[in-house]
Short mmCIF file of C-alpha atoms in Angstrom, two decimals:
data_model
loop_
_atom_site.label_atom_id
_atom_site.label_comp_id
_atom_site.label_asym_id
_atom_site.label_seq_id
_atom_site.Cartn_x
_atom_site.Cartn_y
_atom_site.Cartn_z
CA MET A 1056 -0.82 -69.20 -3.06
CA GLU A 1057 -3.79 -67.41 -4.64
CA VAL A 1058 -3.02 -66.50 -8.27
CA GLU A 1059 -6.47 -66.01 -9.73
CA ALA A 1060 -7.49 -62.60 -10.82
CA THR A 1061 -9.99 -60.81 -8.68
CA GLY A 1062 -11.65 -59.34 -11.73
CA PRO A 1063 -11.41 -59.34 -15.49
CA ARG A 1064 -7.95 -58.60 -16.73
CA ARG A 1065 -7.72 -57.94 -20.42
CA ALA A 1066 -4.09 -56.90 -20.43
CA GLN A 1067 -1.09 -59.13 -20.28
CA GLN A 1068 2.46 -59.03 -21.38
CA GLN A 1069 5.29 -61.28 -22.32
CA PRO A 1070 8.74 -60.81 -20.99
CA CYS A 1071 11.76 -60.38 -23.16
CA LYS A 1072 15.46 -61.07 -22.72
CA ASN A 1073 17.33 -58.23 -21.25
CA GLY A 1074 15.20 -55.42 -22.29
CA SER A 1075 11.75 -54.31 -23.20
CA ALA A 1076 8.16 -55.40 -22.67
CA LYS A 1077 5.21 -55.12 -24.95
CA GLN A 1078 1.87 -54.20 -23.34
CA LEU A 1079 -1.43 -55.57 -24.60
CA PRO A 1080 -4.61 -53.55 -24.61
CA SER A 1081 -6.24 -53.13 -21.19
CA ASP A 1082 -9.66 -52.06 -20.03
CA ALA A 1083 -8.11 -49.90 -17.34
CA ALA A 1084 -4.86 -49.28 -15.72
CA LYS A 1085 -4.21 -51.41 -12.64
CA PRO A 1086 -3.17 -49.40 -9.58
CA LEU A 1087 0.21 -50.28 -8.17
CA ARG A 1088 0.11 -51.49 -4.59
CA LEU A 1089 2.92 -52.71 -2.42
CA ASN A 1090 2.23 -56.43 -2.35
CA PRO A 1091 4.49 -59.17 -0.94
CA LEU A 1092 3.91 -61.27 -4.14
CA LEU A 1093 4.84 -58.22 -6.22
CA VAL A 1094 8.13 -57.82 -4.35
CA ILE A 1095 8.94 -61.48 -4.71
CA ASN A 1096 8.26 -61.44 -8.46
CA PHE A 1097 10.36 -58.36 -9.00
CA LEU A 1098 13.20 -60.03 -7.14
CA LEU A 1099 12.88 -63.14 -9.37
CA MET A 1100 12.85 -60.87 -12.41
CA VAL A 1101 15.98 -58.97 -11.33
CA VAL A 1102 17.85 -62.21 -10.68
CA GLY A 1103 16.91 -63.80 -13.96
CA SER A 1104 17.49 -60.71 -16.13
CA ALA A 1105 20.82 -59.87 -14.61
CA PHE A 1106 22.40 -63.25 -14.27
CA GLY A 1107 20.82 -65.43 -16.99
CA PRO A 1108 23.07 -64.10 -19.80
CA LEU A 1109 26.16 -64.20 -17.56
CA LEU A 1110 25.64 -67.93 -16.73
CA LEU A 1111 25.22 -68.88 -20.39
CA ARG A 1112 28.30 -66.86 -21.40
CA ALA A 1113 30.28 -68.56 -18.58
CA TYR A 1114 29.34 -71.89 -20.06
CA PHE A 1115 31.02 -70.92 -23.36
CA LEU A 1116 34.00 -69.19 -21.77
CA HIS A 1117 34.95 -72.23 -19.70
CA GLY A 1118 34.92 -74.73 -22.53
CA GLY A 1119 31.26 -75.35 -23.45
CA THR A 1120 30.54 -75.61 -27.06
CA ARG A 1121 26.97 -77.00 -27.37
CA LYS A 1122 24.63 -74.40 -28.75
CA TRP A 1123 21.59 -76.73 -28.72
CA LEU A 1124 22.23 -77.43 -25.02
CA SER A 1125 22.49 -73.80 -24.13
CA SER A 1126 19.29 -73.23 -26.10
CA LEU A 1127 17.53 -75.94 -24.14
CA LEU A 1128 18.67 -74.48 -20.79
CA GLN A 1129 16.68 -71.26 -21.43
CA THR A 1130 13.35 -73.09 -21.18
CA ALA A 1131 14.18 -76.37 -19.46
CA GLY A 1132 13.08 -74.99 -16.10
CA TRP A 1133 9.41 -74.93 -17.16
CA PRO A 1134 8.46 -77.67 -14.61
CA LEU A 1135 9.06 -75.14 -11.84
CA LEU A 1136 5.80 -73.46 -13.00
CA LEU A 1137 3.85 -76.62 -12.09
CA ALA A 1138 3.97 -75.75 -8.42
CA PRO A 1139 2.24 -72.31 -8.57
CA LEU A 1140 -0.14 -73.62 -11.31
CA SER A 1141 -1.16 -76.57 -9.11
CA ALA A 1142 -1.72 -74.20 -6.22
CA SER A 1143 -3.90 -72.05 -8.48
CA PHE A 1144 -5.92 -75.14 -9.54
CA LEU A 1145 -6.53 -76.25 -5.95
CA SER A 1146 -7.66 -72.70 -5.04
CA ARG A 1147 -9.95 -72.61 -8.10
CA ARG A 1148 -11.33 -76.01 -7.24
CA ARG A 1149 -12.24 -74.88 -3.72
CA SER A 1150 -13.91 -71.80 -5.08
CA HIS A 1151 -15.99 -73.78 -7.57
CA LYS A 1152 -16.83 -76.43 -4.94
CA ASP A 1153 -18.30 -73.76 -2.75
CA ARG A 1154 -20.52 -72.73 -5.66
CA GLY A 1155 -21.49 -76.32 -6.43
CA SER A 1156 -19.68 -76.46 -9.80
CA VAL A 1157 -16.64 -78.29 -11.17
CA ALA A 1158 -13.43 -76.36 -11.85
CA PRO A 1159 -11.93 -76.88 -15.31
CA LEU A 1160 -8.44 -78.46 -15.30
CA PHE A 1161 -7.20 -76.12 -17.99
CA LEU A 1162 -8.23 -72.60 -18.94
CA MET A 1163 -6.79 -72.72 -22.50
CA SER A 1164 -9.03 -73.35 -25.44
CA PRO A 1165 -7.86 -75.76 -28.22
CA ARG A 1166 -7.24 -72.86 -30.64
CA LEU A 1167 -5.21 -70.95 -28.02
CA LEU A 1168 -3.30 -74.19 -27.31
CA ALA A 1169 -2.41 -74.61 -30.98
CA ALA A 1170 -1.32 -70.98 -31.23
CA THR A 1171 0.74 -71.31 -28.07
CA VAL A 1172 2.52 -74.47 -29.42
CA ALA A 1173 3.45 -72.46 -32.55
CA ILE A 1174 4.83 -69.72 -30.39
CA GLY A 1175 6.77 -72.37 -28.44
CA PHE A 1176 8.54 -73.48 -31.67
CA MET A 1177 9.33 -69.87 -32.41
CA THR A 1178 10.74 -69.55 -28.89
CA GLY A 1179 12.96 -72.61 -29.43
CA LEU A 1180 14.39 -71.07 -32.59
CA ASP A 1181 14.83 -67.73 -30.88
CA ASP A 1182 16.71 -69.42 -28.01
CA LEU A 1183 19.01 -71.15 -30.47
CA LEU A 1184 19.84 -67.83 -32.22
CA TYR A 1185 20.41 -66.21 -28.88
CA ALA A 1186 22.70 -69.07 -27.80
CA TYR A 1187 24.79 -68.76 -30.98
CA GLY A 1188 25.13 -65.05 -30.33
CA LEU A 1189 26.35 -65.49 -26.72
CA ALA A 1190 28.82 -68.17 -27.90
CA TYR A 1191 30.73 -65.55 -29.92
CA LEU A 1192 29.79 -62.15 -28.55
CA PRO A 1193 30.58 -60.40 -25.24
CA VAL A 1194 27.59 -60.20 -22.92
CA SER A 1195 27.71 -56.38 -23.09
CA THR A 1196 27.41 -56.43 -26.89
CA SER A 1197 24.74 -59.06 -26.90
CA SER A 1198 22.65 -57.17 -24.36
CA ILE A 1199 22.69 -54.02 -26.37
CA LEU A 1200 21.69 -55.82 -29.59
CA ILE A 1201 18.86 -57.68 -27.85
CA SER A 1202 17.38 -54.35 -26.72
CA THR A 1203 16.62 -53.62 -30.44
CA GLN A 1204 13.74 -56.05 -30.15
CA LEU A 1205 11.59 -53.05 -29.09
CA ALA A 1206 11.99 -51.68 -32.62
CA PHE A 1207 11.05 -54.95 -34.19
CA THR A 1208 8.12 -55.28 -31.84
CA ALA A 1209 6.83 -51.89 -32.88
CA ALA A 1210 7.14 -52.79 -36.58
CA PHE A 1211 5.39 -56.11 -36.32
CA ALA A 1212 2.74 -54.74 -34.04
CA LEU A 1213 1.92 -52.23 -36.73
CA LEU A 1214 1.49 -54.99 -39.27
CA LEU A 1215 -0.25 -57.60 -37.17
CA VAL A 1216 -2.37 -55.73 -34.61
CA ARG A 1217 -2.51 -52.37 -36.39
CA GLN A 1218 -0.80 -50.52 -33.53
CA ARG A 1219 -0.27 -46.90 -34.48
CA PHE A 1220 3.17 -45.39 -34.68
CA THR A 1221 3.66 -42.10 -32.79
CA ALA A 1222 6.51 -39.66 -32.92
CA PHE A 1223 7.87 -41.18 -29.77
CA SER A 1224 7.89 -44.76 -31.07
CA VAL A 1225 9.43 -43.71 -34.35
CA ASN A 1226 12.10 -41.87 -32.35
CA ALA A 1227 12.69 -45.03 -30.31
CA VAL A 1228 13.04 -47.21 -33.43
CA VAL A 1229 15.52 -44.75 -34.97
CA LEU A 1230 17.64 -44.48 -31.82
CA LEU A 1231 17.75 -48.29 -31.35
CA SER A 1232 18.67 -48.76 -35.05
CA VAL A 1233 21.48 -46.21 -34.85
CA GLY A 1234 22.84 -47.93 -31.76
CA ALA A 1235 22.90 -51.31 -33.47
CA ALA A 1236 24.43 -49.74 -36.52
CA MET A 1237 27.21 -48.23 -34.42
CA LEU A 1238 28.00 -51.54 -32.94
CA GLY A 1239 28.01 -53.05 -36.43
CA MET A 1240 30.52 -50.48 -37.70
CA ASN A 1241 32.69 -51.30 -34.66
CA ALA A 1242 32.27 -55.05 -35.23
CA GLY A 1243 35.31 -56.99 -34.16
CA GLY A 1244 36.64 -54.27 -31.88
CA ASP A 1245 35.63 -56.29 -28.82
CA ARG A 1246 36.03 -59.75 -30.34
CA PRO A 1247 36.78 -62.25 -27.58
CA ALA A 1248 40.08 -64.21 -27.74
CA GLY A 1249 39.74 -67.36 -29.86
CA VAL A 1250 36.73 -66.05 -31.83
CA THR A 1251 37.32 -65.51 -35.52
CA ARG A 1252 35.95 -62.48 -37.44
CA ALA A 1253 33.56 -64.83 -39.26
CA GLN A 1254 32.26 -66.26 -36.01
CA TYR A 1255 31.86 -62.75 -34.48
CA SER A 1256 29.92 -61.60 -37.53
CA ALA A 1257 27.67 -64.70 -37.41
CA GLY A 1258 27.01 -64.15 -33.67
CA PHE A 1259 26.22 -60.48 -34.34
CA GLY A 1260 23.72 -61.36 -37.12
CA MET A 1261 22.10 -64.23 -35.13
CA THR A 1262 21.64 -62.03 -32.10
CA LEU A 1263 19.85 -59.41 -34.28
CA GLY A 1264 17.89 -62.31 -35.69
CA ALA A 1265 16.85 -63.39 -32.14
CA ALA A 1266 15.80 -59.81 -31.40
CA ALA A 1267 13.70 -59.67 -34.60
CA LEU A 1268 12.04 -63.05 -33.93
CA TYR A 1269 11.16 -62.07 -30.36
CA GLY A 1270 9.80 -58.82 -31.72
CA LEU A 1271 7.52 -60.95 -33.96
CA MET A 1272 6.48 -63.31 -31.10
CA LEU A 1273 5.11 -60.56 -28.88
CA PRO A 1274 2.45 -59.30 -31.34
CA VAL A 1275 1.58 -62.88 -32.28
CA MET A 1276 1.07 -63.52 -28.55
CA GLU A 1277 -1.04 -60.41 -28.31
CA LEU A 1278 -3.13 -61.48 -31.27
CA SER A 1279 -3.69 -64.94 -29.98
CA GLN A 1280 -4.81 -63.74 -26.51
CA ALA A 1281 -7.10 -61.11 -28.10
CA LYS A 1282 -8.73 -63.68 -30.33
CA HIS A 1283 -9.09 -66.10 -27.36
CA ALA A 1284 -10.82 -63.38 -25.31
CA ALA A 1285 -13.09 -62.45 -28.25
CA ARG A 1286 -14.12 -66.05 -28.89
CA THR A 1287 -14.69 -67.17 -25.30
CA GLY A 1288 -15.46 -63.97 -23.50
CA ALA A 1289 -13.04 -65.04 -20.78
CA ALA A 1290 -10.68 -62.69 -19.11
CA VAL A 1291 -6.88 -63.12 -19.32
CA THR A 1292 -5.74 -64.19 -15.87
CA TYR A 1293 -2.34 -64.89 -14.34
CA THR A 1294 -3.21 -68.58 -14.32
CA LEU A 1295 -3.97 -68.60 -18.05
CA VAL A 1296 -0.63 -66.83 -18.76
CA MET A 1297 1.17 -69.43 -16.67
CA GLU A 1298 -0.54 -72.24 -18.61
CA MET A 1299 0.65 -70.65 -21.85
CA GLN A 1300 4.19 -70.22 -20.47
CA ILE A 1301 4.32 -73.94 -19.57
CA VAL A 1302 3.22 -74.95 -23.09
CA ILE A 1303 5.75 -72.56 -24.59
CA GLY A 1304 8.48 -73.85 -22.37
CA PHE A 1305 7.65 -77.58 -23.00
CA THR A 1306 7.48 -77.02 -26.77
CA ALA A 1307 10.67 -74.99 -26.95
CA THR A 1308 12.48 -77.53 -24.80
CA ALA A 1309 11.29 -80.41 -26.98
CA PHE A 1310 12.48 -78.49 -30.05
CA SER A 1311 15.97 -78.01 -28.57
CA ALA A 1312 16.06 -81.62 -27.31
CA VAL A 1313 15.43 -82.92 -30.88
CA GLY A 1314 18.31 -80.67 -32.06
CA MET A 1315 20.51 -82.17 -29.39
CA LEU A 1316 19.66 -85.66 -30.46
CA VAL A 1317 20.50 -84.88 -34.08
CA ASN A 1318 23.69 -83.13 -33.03
CA ASN A 1319 24.67 -86.05 -30.66
CA ASP A 1320 24.85 -83.60 -27.76
CA PHE A 1321 23.52 -86.02 -25.14
CA HIS A 1322 26.46 -88.33 -25.72
CA ALA A 1323 28.91 -85.45 -25.70
CA ILE A 1324 27.79 -84.00 -22.33
CA PRO A 1325 29.79 -86.42 -20.08
CA ARG A 1326 33.00 -85.76 -22.05
CA GLU A 1327 32.38 -81.99 -22.02
CA ALA A 1328 31.77 -82.13 -18.28
CA ARG A 1329 35.09 -83.84 -17.62
CA GLU A 1330 36.98 -81.26 -19.71
CA PHE A 1331 35.07 -78.20 -18.40
CA GLY A 1332 37.17 -75.44 -16.89
CA LEU A 1333 35.17 -75.25 -13.65
CA GLY A 1334 35.26 -79.02 -13.07
CA GLN A 1335 32.68 -81.70 -13.57
CA ILE A 1336 30.53 -80.62 -10.58
CA GLY A 1337 30.83 -77.02 -11.63
CA TYR A 1338 29.63 -77.96 -15.10
CA TYR A 1339 26.41 -79.57 -13.93
CA LEU A 1340 25.77 -76.84 -11.34
CA LEU A 1341 26.14 -74.25 -14.04
CA LEU A 1342 23.66 -75.99 -16.32
CA ALA A 1343 21.12 -76.36 -13.48
CA ALA A 1344 21.63 -72.73 -12.35
CA SER A 1345 21.05 -71.48 -15.95
CA ALA A 1346 17.77 -73.33 -16.26
CA ILE A 1347 16.48 -72.15 -12.89
CA VAL A 1348 17.56 -68.55 -13.35
CA TYR A 1349 15.96 -68.17 -16.74
CA GLN A 1350 12.73 -69.61 -15.37
CA PHE A 1351 12.97 -67.11 -12.52
CA PHE A 1352 13.09 -64.43 -15.20
CA PHE A 1353 9.94 -65.58 -16.98
CA LEU A 1354 7.95 -66.36 -13.87
CA GLY A 1355 9.05 -63.17 -12.06
CA THR A 1356 8.27 -60.95 -15.06
CA ILE A 1357 4.76 -62.23 -15.72
CA GLY A 1358 4.01 -62.07 -11.97
CA ALA A 1359 5.46 -58.52 -11.63
CA ILE A 1360 3.32 -57.41 -14.59
CA PHE A 1361 0.18 -59.04 -13.24
CA TYR A 1362 0.42 -57.78 -9.70
CA GLY A 1363 2.01 -54.48 -10.51
CA SER A 1364 2.39 -52.58 -13.81
CA ALA A 1365 3.53 -53.56 -17.32
CA LEU A 1366 5.20 -50.25 -17.83
CA LEU A 1367 7.03 -50.51 -14.49
CA ALA A 1368 8.28 -53.99 -15.37
CA GLY A 1369 9.50 -52.73 -18.67
CA VAL A 1370 11.37 -49.90 -17.01
CA ILE A 1371 13.06 -52.30 -14.54
CA MET A 1372 14.11 -54.74 -17.27
CA THR A 1373 15.62 -51.97 -19.36
CA VAL A 1374 17.47 -50.43 -16.44
CA LEU A 1375 19.00 -53.88 -15.80
CA ILE A 1376 20.84 -53.77 -19.16
CA PRO A 1377 23.61 -51.56 -17.76
CA VAL A 1378 23.68 -53.76 -14.65
CA THR A 1379 24.35 -56.77 -16.86
CA GLU A 1380 27.01 -54.70 -18.68
CA VAL A 1381 28.83 -53.84 -15.42
CA LEU A 1382 28.63 -57.45 -14.20
CA ALA A 1383 30.08 -58.67 -17.52
CA VAL A 1384 33.03 -56.19 -17.15
CA LEU A 1385 33.54 -57.27 -13.52
CA PHE A 1386 33.32 -61.09 -13.97
CA PHE A 1387 34.60 -61.53 -17.51
CA HIS A 1388 36.75 -58.39 -17.91
CA GLU A 1389 35.01 -57.54 -21.12
CA PRO A 1390 36.10 -54.35 -22.90
CA PHE A 1391 33.67 -51.52 -22.67
CA ASN A 1392 34.68 -48.82 -25.22
CA GLY A 1393 33.11 -45.46 -26.10
CA THR A 1394 31.18 -46.97 -29.00
CA LYS A 1395 29.42 -49.41 -26.61
CA GLY A 1396 28.74 -46.58 -24.13
CA VAL A 1397 27.08 -44.41 -26.87
CA ALA A 1398 25.09 -47.42 -28.14
CA LEU A 1399 23.92 -48.19 -24.64
CA ALA A 1400 22.89 -44.54 -24.07
CA LEU A 1401 20.95 -44.55 -27.35
CA SER A 1402 19.20 -47.85 -26.33
CA LEU A 1403 18.13 -46.39 -22.97
CA TRP A 1404 17.13 -43.08 -24.63
CA GLY A 1405 15.08 -44.98 -27.15
CA PHE A 1406 13.23 -46.95 -24.48
CA VAL A 1407 12.58 -43.85 -22.43
CA SER A 1408 11.13 -42.18 -25.55
CA TYR A 1409 8.91 -45.20 -26.21
CA LEU A 1410 7.89 -45.38 -22.54
CA TYR A 1411 7.06 -41.68 -22.39
CA GLY A 1412 4.95 -42.01 -25.53
CA GLU A 1413 2.97 -44.95 -24.05
CA ILE A 1414 2.35 -43.06 -20.80
CA ARG A 1415 1.27 -39.95 -22.71
CA ALA A 1416 -1.01 -41.90 -24.93
CA LYS A 1417 -2.57 -43.73 -22.00
CA ALA A 1418 -3.04 -40.34 -20.16
CA GLN A 1419 -4.79 -38.88 -23.22
CA HIS A 1420 -6.95 -41.94 -23.59
CA SER A 1421 -8.05 -41.81 -19.91
CA ASP A 1422 -9.08 -38.19 -20.32
CA LYS A 1423 -11.61 -39.14 -22.97
CA PRO A 1424 -15.22 -39.75 -21.90
CA LEU A 1425 -16.10 -43.43 -21.56
CA ASN A 1426 -18.06 -44.82 -24.50
CA THR A 1427 -20.63 -47.25 -22.98
CA GLU A 1428 -22.38 -48.28 -26.24
CA HIS A 1429 -20.32 -51.50 -26.62
CA LEU A 1430 -20.21 -52.47 -22.94
CA ASP A 1431 -22.17 -55.45 -21.77
CA PRO A 1432 -25.03 -54.60 -19.46
#
């Protein structure tokens, strides 16, 4: 499979759980073409985004209690990326061999590697917060809360990469904040059986914390990629992003594994499997499926963005929020009251406002005459 860019690509994007996507600066918009790889990546993204939270919630509903384990599952599938990355290296090696040069084994610079490791630790902490939230909250509530990461991303992008606020982005932040506040005022109204009010409140706060931390990670990722491109003059390619995702996945998995060791989770897994509501085989199948599905989400999203459009990928992920809500109601019989409906509508309205502002800004930018003073000859 050929995964190298056919030309310089200065834009890239990181996926987010259940919701939005943050686009990095680009030299030019990439035209959307119907491509078999694009279709495959979108299907992977749909499966991961819609079913990842459901599988983790099912783990807790049927007797699972290990938060560090469920945190590890969100990144433990990173070895699946080794196959497409190896295919990319073989393709790159053939290309360099034809030119009489040696292909580099890795595209990441040492500084970018260090920054990516730091992002990996942030990802591990974010996964833990998210796992705590899913342990005590219905999937429908968690999905709406996670969508507020768009507001946090906008705020941190303003501080770190000096991204300007527009009327549309401010409107999106306000709408998302109001939606989260409405859920907060209704806290406990959809509390699952066996979950105390204190646990529900803790899950609510930790899910918001996960959204805030992910909102910080995206501008940090943008900043690290921009500095890498400025230092090396190299374009951001799909292969480079896969390398970064592998480092992030390995680091986050190691972070969670250390937590499991300290919490004695590895010794508790056999006992938990024997007592699991779906049986011992069902327990291990659920763990494996969770790891695979979440990696589908990450791989499918970065592939869909690269071969298609960042804005289109963001729209698809946001539209999948109500799909996850409906699946949670069907499979887990979760209550879906009027407050959740209004909060969901506000979340979708906020994202549409943000999306429209981005499209309008890009259209206005493309109408400006090209400034060639700073372009390389």
